[in-house]
Amino acid sequence: MTPAVAMHQAKGIAHELLEYEALAAPGKDFGIAAAAALGIPEASVFKTLVAELAGGELVVAMIPVAARLNLKLLARAAGSKSAAMADAWQAERATGYVSGGISPIGQKRRDRTFLGDEAQSLSVIHVSAGRRGLELALSSVDLINATEAQVCRLCT
């Protein structure tokens, strides 16, 4: 059991746990591979990214797996001059999860979190459950509440 799953169970948040073989195809990422393995639309699967703002603050961004994070939009939403992707070791250390399996839920510390506005049109959203090969399906409202995410435009 991962911290993300434990948190959902402890708080009684409705969710479905989906398991799949975690193999990323060459040139693809784990999120796209997860959508394909589970037979669900890529648009409903969100990846969790960690970025570093000017000044060193780490923030979490959740966007659809097939999309690219616009760092300028993230910086603007966070009230910063700039943002850059955090190194994998920084993300792993801050979240307590391994790259490719970083969940936005149950992280070691709570960093400010931003959710792409594409999530607003989804009744069910899929995010990593805290390890490769394990996804959580939950309502976008429950995801926003669990992460205290600010919903905003993050992709162009």
XYZ file of C-alpha atoms in Angstrom:
156
model
C 0.000 0.000 0.000
C 1.319 3.430 -0.904
C 0.801 6.644 1.109
C -1.641 7.850 -1.592
C -3.834 4.761 -1.258
C -3.598 4.809 2.540
C -4.695 8.456 2.645
C -7.730 7.777 0.453
C -8.762 4.790 2.518
C -8.262 6.615 5.835
C -10.342 9.598 4.701
C -13.012 7.453 3.056
C -12.563 9.136 -0.332
C -14.272 7.204 -3.121
C -11.720 5.823 -5.551
C -10.854 2.857 -7.711
C -7.410 1.302 -7.744
C -6.218 0.146 -11.168
C -3.170 -2.066 -11.620
C -1.304 -2.630 -14.879
C 2.083 -3.768 -16.143
C 4.290 -0.683 -15.946
C 6.276 -0.665 -19.167
C 6.904 2.580 -20.993
C 7.312 2.114 -24.725
C 10.511 3.555 -26.224
C 10.054 7.298 -26.690
C 6.841 7.314 -24.603
C 6.315 8.127 -20.972
C 4.786 6.075 -18.177
C 1.486 7.982 -18.250
C 0.843 7.271 -21.912
C 1.807 3.638 -21.338
C -0.611 3.502 -18.381
C -3.496 4.819 -20.483
C -2.778 2.250 -23.196
C -2.413 -0.628 -20.726
C -5.661 0.284 -18.947
C -7.572 1.020 -22.154
C -8.611 4.470 -20.971
C -8.402 7.792 -22.822
C -5.109 9.646 -22.439
C -7.099 12.810 -21.733
C -8.291 11.359 -18.408
C -4.809 10.323 -17.217
C -2.807 13.093 -15.550
C 0.918 13.042 -14.850
C 2.444 14.614 -11.776
C 5.434 16.868 -12.373
C 7.629 18.732 -9.924
C 9.039 22.119 -10.883
C 11.316 24.612 -9.185
C 10.357 28.278 -9.099
C 12.781 31.194 -9.085
C 13.945 31.311 -5.483
C 14.006 27.535 -5.084
C 10.425 26.686 -4.080
C 9.244 23.336 -5.425
C 5.694 23.087 -6.752
C 3.620 20.243 -8.144
C 1.830 20.406 -11.501
C -0.710 17.873 -12.796
C -1.436 17.836 -16.520
C -2.760 15.335 -19.085
C -0.134 12.720 -19.965
C -0.017 13.675 -23.646
C 0.400 17.395 -22.906
C 3.510 19.458 -22.258
C 3.788 21.696 -19.233
C 4.190 25.365 -20.128
C 6.644 26.568 -17.489
C 5.777 30.228 -18.101
C 2.112 29.547 -17.337
C 3.079 27.618 -14.195
C 5.370 30.433 -13.036
C 2.616 32.976 -13.629
C 0.064 30.890 -11.707
C 2.522 30.534 -8.827
C 3.381 34.240 -8.802
C 7.000 33.661 -9.772
C 9.316 35.117 -12.410
C 10.253 31.702 -13.795
C 10.003 27.949 -13.358
C 12.119 24.998 -14.435
C 11.605 21.277 -14.160
C 13.090 19.891 -10.948
C 15.740 17.224 -11.223
C 14.453 13.671 -10.753
C 16.319 13.315 -7.451
C 14.767 16.574 -6.167
C 11.287 15.369 -7.091
C 11.838 11.964 -5.510
C 13.289 13.445 -2.338
C 10.493 16.009 -1.963
C 7.625 13.617 -2.705
C 8.868 10.297 -1.354
C 7.924 8.621 -4.631
C 9.991 7.255 -7.528
C 9.956 9.068 -10.885
C 7.338 7.539 -13.142
C 5.208 6.798 -10.090
C 4.943 10.171 -8.360
C 1.469 10.650 -6.963
C 0.086 14.100 -6.210
C -1.460 12.582 -3.077
C 0.324 11.511 0.108
C 3.632 13.205 -0.620
C 6.247 13.542 2.136
C 5.659 17.270 2.273
C 2.848 19.386 0.918
C 4.072 21.680 -1.815
C 1.775 24.089 -3.609
C -0.097 22.158 -6.264
C -1.526 23.253 -9.608
C -3.968 21.266 -11.727
C -4.442 21.822 -15.444
C -7.865 23.252 -16.262
C -8.534 20.293 -18.586
C -9.522 18.401 -15.414
C -12.644 20.534 -14.962
C -14.428 18.743 -17.805
C -13.720 15.269 -16.397
C -15.942 13.427 -13.977
C -13.201 10.823 -13.355
C -9.493 11.542 -13.415
C -6.632 9.040 -13.187
C -3.376 9.810 -11.364
C -0.499 7.708 -10.128
C -1.239 5.878 -6.909
C 2.392 6.161 -5.834
C 4.208 3.496 -7.779
C 4.644 2.503 -11.383
C 1.845 0.180 -12.421
C -0.771 1.552 -10.028
C -3.326 4.279 -10.827
C -6.038 5.926 -8.762
C -9.334 6.774 -10.430
C -11.253 9.441 -8.537
C -13.432 12.467 -9.121
C -11.643 15.648 -10.121
C -13.332 17.405 -7.183
C -11.887 14.847 -4.737
C -8.450 15.254 -6.339
C -8.631 19.040 -5.967
C -9.698 18.707 -2.329
C -7.073 16.063 -1.493
C -4.227 18.118 -2.961
C -5.588 21.622 -2.315
C -4.782 22.256 -5.973
C -5.247 25.548 -7.729
C -6.930 24.885 -11.087
C -5.399 26.929 -13.891
C -4.165 26.830 -17.468
C -0.814 24.993 -17.545
C -0.583 23.783 -21.140
C -0.666 25.588 -24.478
